[in-house]
Amino acid sequence: MSYHKAESMAPKKRLEREAVDLAMESRWEEAAKKNRLILAAYPQDVDAYNRLGRALVERGYIDEARESYNKALEFDPHNAIAKKNLARMAALDEAAARVAPKGAGRVAPQIFAGEVGKVGVVRLQAVAAKAIIATLATGDEVVLKTKGQKLVGETTSGEYLGEVEPGHGLRLAKLMQGGNRYTAAVAGLRDGEIKVVIKEVHQDPSQEGRPSFPAKTAAGFRAYVREGLLRPESSEEPEEAERDTEWEEEEQPETLPQGFSYVAGVTTDEEE
């Protein structure tokens, strides 16, 4: 490659890196502008169309995002990222035809600040149909109900979402039956999987000394657990997988609703 050709490519590489960095910081409006700058100079850049689609989805511009992903397919008909996200949008369209849940609520990040052993992130199993999952968003309130020895998550309108995995569900169900109360919200959605963040908001005197999420020693915490308690922030933790430009990232750590971050003293299901 000649010196002049390499020099001419440098601005594009710089813009691409800036676009990815902005996305990792959840600065979606700026990320969209940066990708549009790339497309103005390189109108057949499939990756830029995919990144733009992601940024538009995050800002709520679904129709424009769909156009961007379709543009990516126009230049690369087999592009997996564009196909995957268009399929998810189709699922959202189908879900939109459903009656919106009455009284659906979202949970403020601040309620998940708490003491060690009182907050945890769990997975749901035997989850609901895709059409129901497609109506969810991170931060949506989850209602926890005991069904015998099982703990079930539902929407605020009573739609079944899934069962809390036994490792946590059995213990939490017993604690609830003993008088404890909890609040919960959707923490992450990926490929049909639902993760829920749960916080103990009341401990019955009869349950004293029985933590909802048994704390581990400091050495047992995962690398992604930070110091302190759950705290609200202005943006989400950056996700390394954002570099792949997908809407729903793969192999990422436990995620929390917008405004939450991981810190020490918070137990996840992987630590059990």
Short mmCIF file of C-alpha atoms in Angstrom, two decimals:
data_model
loop_
_atom_site.label_atom_id
_atom_site.label_comp_id
_atom_site.label_asym_id
_atom_site.label_seq_id
_atom_site.Cartn_x
_atom_site.Cartn_y
_atom_site.Cartn_z
CA MET A 1 0.00 0.00 0.00
CA SER A 2 1.43 3.38 -0.97
CA TYR A 3 2.07 6.11 1.57
CA HIS A 4 -0.61 8.34 0.05
CA LYS A 5 -3.22 5.57 0.13
CA ALA A 6 -2.41 4.75 3.76
CA GLU A 7 -2.62 8.43 4.64
CA SER A 8 -6.04 8.73 2.95
CA MET A 9 -7.39 5.81 5.02
CA ALA A 10 -6.27 7.26 8.34
CA PRO A 11 -9.24 9.66 8.79
CA LYS A 12 -11.73 6.81 8.26
CA LYS A 13 -10.01 4.59 10.82
CA ARG A 14 -10.01 7.47 13.27
CA LEU A 15 -13.72 8.13 12.72
CA GLU A 16 -14.51 4.43 13.12
CA ARG A 17 -12.64 4.26 16.41
CA GLU A 18 -14.36 7.43 17.65
CA ALA A 19 -17.77 6.02 16.66
CA VAL A 20 -17.11 2.79 18.56
CA ASP A 21 -15.81 4.63 21.62
CA LEU A 22 -18.88 6.88 21.71
CA ALA A 23 -21.13 3.83 21.53
CA MET A 24 -19.24 2.15 24.37
CA GLU A 25 -19.90 5.27 26.46
CA SER A 26 -23.61 5.16 25.51
CA ARG A 27 -23.30 8.56 23.82
CA TRP A 28 -25.71 7.50 21.14
CA GLU A 29 -26.54 10.86 19.58
CA GLU A 30 -22.86 11.62 19.01
CA ALA A 31 -22.25 8.07 17.82
CA ALA A 32 -25.02 8.45 15.23
CA LYS A 33 -23.51 11.71 13.97
CA LYS A 34 -20.07 10.14 13.72
CA ASN A 35 -21.35 7.19 11.69
CA ARG A 36 -23.25 9.54 9.40
CA LEU A 37 -19.98 11.38 8.77
CA ILE A 38 -18.40 8.09 7.75
CA LEU A 39 -21.32 7.26 5.45
CA ALA A 40 -21.17 10.68 3.82
CA ALA A 41 -17.65 9.83 2.66
CA TYR A 42 -18.10 6.06 2.33
CA PRO A 43 -21.75 5.43 1.38
CA GLN A 44 -21.27 1.66 1.06
CA ASP A 45 -19.72 1.08 4.49
CA VAL A 46 -21.77 -1.80 5.90
CA ASP A 47 -20.26 -1.60 9.39
CA ALA A 48 -21.15 2.08 9.64
CA TYR A 49 -24.76 1.31 8.71
CA ASN A 50 -24.88 -1.34 11.43
CA ARG A 51 -23.37 1.00 14.01
CA LEU A 52 -25.79 3.73 12.98
CA GLY A 53 -28.68 1.29 13.29
CA ARG A 54 -27.64 0.44 16.85
CA ALA A 55 -27.35 4.11 17.81
CA LEU A 56 -30.78 4.87 16.37
CA VAL A 57 -32.36 1.95 18.19
CA GLU A 58 -30.90 3.19 21.47
CA ARG A 59 -32.38 6.65 20.82
CA GLY A 60 -35.77 5.18 19.98
CA TYR A 61 -35.73 5.89 16.24
CA ILE A 62 -36.80 2.41 15.22
CA ASP A 63 -37.97 3.20 11.68
CA GLU A 64 -34.71 4.99 10.86
CA ALA A 65 -32.74 2.14 12.42
CA ARG A 66 -34.59 -0.33 10.23
CA GLU A 67 -33.66 1.73 7.16
CA SER A 68 -30.03 1.70 8.23
CA TYR A 69 -29.95 -2.08 8.69
CA ASN A 70 -31.71 -2.54 5.35
CA LYS A 71 -29.01 -0.37 3.75
CA ALA A 72 -26.39 -2.69 5.21
CA LEU A 73 -28.15 -5.64 3.60
CA GLU A 74 -28.36 -3.78 0.31
CA PHE A 75 -24.57 -3.79 0.12
CA ASP A 76 -24.06 -7.10 1.94
CA PRO A 77 -27.15 -9.35 1.57
CA HIS A 78 -25.71 -11.97 3.92
CA ASN A 79 -24.69 -9.62 6.73
CA ALA A 80 -25.52 -11.46 9.96
CA ILE A 81 -25.66 -8.40 12.22
CA ALA A 82 -28.18 -6.56 10.06
CA LYS A 83 -30.31 -9.69 9.63
CA LYS A 84 -30.30 -10.40 13.35
CA ASN A 85 -31.39 -6.92 14.34
CA LEU A 86 -34.07 -6.68 11.66
CA ALA A 87 -35.47 -9.96 12.97
CA ARG A 88 -35.58 -8.49 16.47
CA MET A 89 -37.39 -5.44 15.18
CA ALA A 90 -39.94 -7.69 13.53
CA ALA A 91 -40.50 -9.33 16.92
CA LEU A 92 -41.00 -5.89 18.45
CA ASP A 93 -43.53 -5.02 15.74
CA GLU A 94 -45.41 -8.21 16.53
CA ALA A 95 -45.31 -7.43 20.23
CA ALA A 96 -46.59 -3.90 19.62
CA ALA A 97 -49.80 -5.39 18.29
CA ARG A 98 -50.43 -6.89 21.70
CA VAL A 99 -52.36 -4.97 24.32
CA ALA A 100 -49.90 -2.91 26.35
CA PRO A 101 -49.65 -4.19 29.94
CA LYS A 102 -51.71 -2.02 32.30
CA GLY A 103 -49.78 -0.33 35.02
CA ALA A 104 -46.41 -1.37 33.61
CA GLY A 105 -43.75 0.46 35.58
CA ARG A 106 -40.07 1.14 35.58
CA VAL A 107 -37.82 1.08 38.61
CA ALA A 108 -35.59 3.95 39.72
CA PRO A 109 -31.87 2.99 39.85
CA GLN A 110 -31.53 4.38 43.37
CA ILE A 111 -33.66 1.63 44.92
CA PHE A 112 -30.95 -0.91 44.14
CA ALA A 113 -28.39 0.76 46.39
CA GLY A 114 -28.17 -1.37 49.50
CA GLU A 115 -26.18 -3.35 52.01
CA VAL A 116 -23.99 -6.34 51.30
CA GLY A 117 -26.07 -9.48 50.80
CA LYS A 118 -29.29 -7.66 49.99
CA VAL A 119 -28.92 -7.26 46.20
CA GLY A 120 -28.29 -9.86 43.51
CA VAL A 121 -28.69 -10.57 39.81
CA VAL A 122 -30.38 -13.85 38.82
CA ARG A 123 -31.43 -15.61 35.64
CA LEU A 124 -34.95 -16.72 34.86
CA GLN A 125 -35.55 -20.18 33.42
CA ALA A 126 -38.55 -21.66 31.61
CA VAL A 127 -39.04 -18.15 30.25
CA ALA A 128 -42.13 -16.73 28.54
CA ALA A 129 -42.78 -16.68 24.80
CA LYS A 130 -40.62 -14.43 22.63
CA ALA A 131 -43.56 -12.15 21.90
CA ILE A 132 -43.81 -11.33 25.62
CA ILE A 133 -40.06 -10.94 26.09
CA ALA A 134 -40.03 -8.51 23.16
CA THR A 135 -42.26 -6.13 25.14
CA LEU A 136 -39.69 -5.85 27.95
CA ALA A 137 -36.95 -3.30 28.47
CA THR A 138 -34.19 -3.07 31.03
CA GLY A 139 -35.50 -1.33 34.11
CA ASP A 140 -39.04 -2.71 33.79
CA GLU A 141 -40.49 -3.73 37.14
CA VAL A 142 -40.73 -7.46 37.85
CA VAL A 143 -43.23 -8.81 40.39
CA LEU A 144 -41.94 -11.79 42.39
CA LYS A 145 -44.41 -14.45 43.55
CA THR A 146 -43.89 -17.74 45.36
CA LYS A 147 -45.37 -20.89 43.83
CA GLY A 148 -44.71 -23.57 46.41
CA GLN A 149 -40.92 -23.83 46.57
CA LYS A 150 -40.49 -21.88 43.34
CA LEU A 151 -40.09 -18.14 42.83
CA VAL A 152 -41.76 -16.78 39.70
CA GLY A 153 -41.30 -13.43 37.97
CA GLU A 154 -44.28 -11.66 36.38
CA THR A 155 -45.01 -8.31 34.76
CA THR A 156 -47.01 -5.76 36.72
CA SER A 157 -50.07 -6.88 34.74
CA GLY A 158 -49.60 -10.50 35.79
CA GLU A 159 -47.98 -11.96 32.67
CA TYR A 160 -45.60 -14.83 33.44
CA LEU A 161 -41.93 -14.12 32.65
CA GLY A 162 -40.09 -17.11 34.11
CA GLU A 163 -38.87 -18.92 37.23
CA VAL A 164 -35.89 -17.75 39.25
CA GLU A 165 -33.25 -20.45 38.93
CA PRO A 166 -33.41 -22.92 41.86
CA GLY A 167 -30.07 -21.88 43.38
CA HIS A 168 -31.59 -18.53 44.31
CA GLY A 169 -35.29 -19.19 43.90
CA LEU A 170 -35.60 -21.80 46.64
CA ARG A 171 -33.82 -19.63 49.22
CA LEU A 172 -35.68 -16.44 48.27
CA ALA A 173 -39.05 -18.22 48.20
CA LYS A 174 -38.47 -19.47 51.77
CA LEU A 175 -37.42 -15.99 52.89
CA MET A 176 -40.51 -14.45 51.30
CA GLN A 177 -42.73 -17.02 52.96
CA GLY A 178 -40.98 -16.06 56.20
CA GLY A 179 -41.97 -12.42 55.77
CA ASN A 180 -39.21 -10.84 53.69
CA ARG A 181 -40.17 -8.45 50.90
CA TYR A 182 -38.29 -7.73 47.66
CA THR A 183 -38.34 -5.38 44.69
CA ALA A 184 -37.05 -6.45 41.27
CA ALA A 185 -36.45 -5.19 37.75
CA VAL A 186 -35.29 -6.49 34.39
CA ALA A 187 -31.49 -6.29 34.38
CA GLY A 188 -30.69 -7.75 30.97
CA LEU A 189 -32.25 -9.25 27.85
CA ARG A 190 -30.29 -11.33 25.35
CA ASP A 191 -31.27 -14.07 22.93
CA GLY A 192 -34.40 -15.01 24.86
CA GLU A 193 -32.64 -14.89 28.24
CA ILE A 194 -33.96 -12.68 31.05
CA LYS A 195 -31.82 -11.49 33.95
CA VAL A 196 -33.40 -9.80 36.95
CA VAL A 197 -31.87 -7.64 39.66
CA ILE A 198 -33.49 -8.25 43.06
CA LYS A 199 -33.20 -6.20 46.25
CA GLU A 200 -34.37 -7.06 49.74
CA VAL A 201 -36.46 -4.10 50.96
CA HIS A 202 -37.69 -5.62 54.22
CA GLN A 203 -36.29 -8.36 56.42
CA ASP A 204 -38.74 -10.01 58.77
CA PRO A 205 -37.36 -10.28 62.32
CA SER A 206 -37.75 -14.06 62.07
CA GLN A 207 -35.26 -14.07 59.17
CA GLU A 208 -32.52 -12.13 60.97
CA GLY A 209 -29.09 -13.52 60.17
CA ARG A 210 -30.26 -15.11 56.91
CA PRO A 211 -28.92 -12.98 54.02
CA SER A 212 -30.89 -12.97 50.80
CA PHE A 213 -27.66 -13.21 48.79
CA PRO A 214 -24.92 -14.78 50.96
CA ALA A 215 -21.79 -12.64 50.73
CA LYS A 216 -18.50 -14.16 49.64
CA THR A 217 -15.02 -13.15 50.72
CA ALA A 218 -13.44 -10.32 48.77
CA ALA A 219 -11.29 -12.82 46.88
CA GLY A 220 -14.41 -14.49 45.59
CA PHE A 221 -15.79 -11.47 43.77
CA ARG A 222 -15.69 -11.42 39.98
CA ALA A 223 -13.38 -9.06 38.15
CA TYR A 224 -16.31 -6.99 36.94
CA VAL A 225 -17.53 -6.25 40.47
CA ARG A 226 -16.48 -2.76 41.55
CA GLU A 227 -15.77 -1.21 44.96
CA GLY A 228 -18.63 0.13 47.13
CA LEU A 229 -22.38 -0.37 46.63
CA LEU A 230 -24.68 -0.21 43.65
CA ARG A 231 -24.81 3.42 42.68
CA PRO A 232 -26.70 5.36 39.98
CA GLU A 233 -24.58 6.76 37.18
CA SER A 234 -25.16 8.92 34.15
CA SER A 235 -24.52 6.03 31.77
CA GLU A 236 -24.10 2.26 31.60
CA GLU A 237 -20.84 0.40 32.03
CA PRO A 238 -19.03 0.20 28.67
CA GLU A 239 -19.41 -3.18 27.03
CA GLU A 240 -16.42 -4.62 25.23
CA ALA A 241 -18.70 -6.48 22.84
CA GLU A 242 -19.93 -3.13 21.52
CA ARG A 243 -16.94 -3.29 19.22
CA ASP A 244 -18.80 -5.92 17.24
CA THR A 245 -21.52 -3.30 16.53
CA GLU A 246 -24.38 -5.63 17.43
CA TRP A 247 -27.59 -4.44 19.05
CA GLU A 248 -27.53 -7.28 21.59
CA GLU A 249 -23.97 -8.10 22.59
CA GLU A 250 -22.57 -11.57 23.20
CA GLU A 251 -20.53 -12.85 26.14
CA GLN A 252 -20.93 -9.74 28.25
CA PRO A 253 -21.01 -9.70 32.07
CA GLU A 254 -24.22 -9.31 33.98
CA THR A 255 -25.88 -6.04 32.95
CA LEU A 256 -28.10 -3.73 34.90
CA PRO A 257 -30.81 -1.28 33.87
CA GLN A 258 -29.77 2.10 32.47
CA GLY A 259 -28.06 4.07 35.22
CA PHE A 260 -26.82 1.09 37.26
CA SER A 261 -23.28 -0.25 37.62
CA TYR A 262 -21.65 -3.18 39.41
CA VAL A 263 -19.81 -2.64 42.66
CA ALA A 264 -18.62 -4.79 45.53
CA GLY A 265 -21.14 -6.22 47.91
CA VAL A 266 -23.51 -7.27 45.14
CA THR A 267 -23.87 -11.00 44.66
CA THR A 268 -24.58 -12.50 41.25
CA ASP A 269 -25.85 -15.95 40.45
CA GLU A 270 -22.40 -16.97 39.21
CA GLU A 271 -20.97 -16.52 42.70
CA GLU A 272 -23.24 -19.11 44.29
#
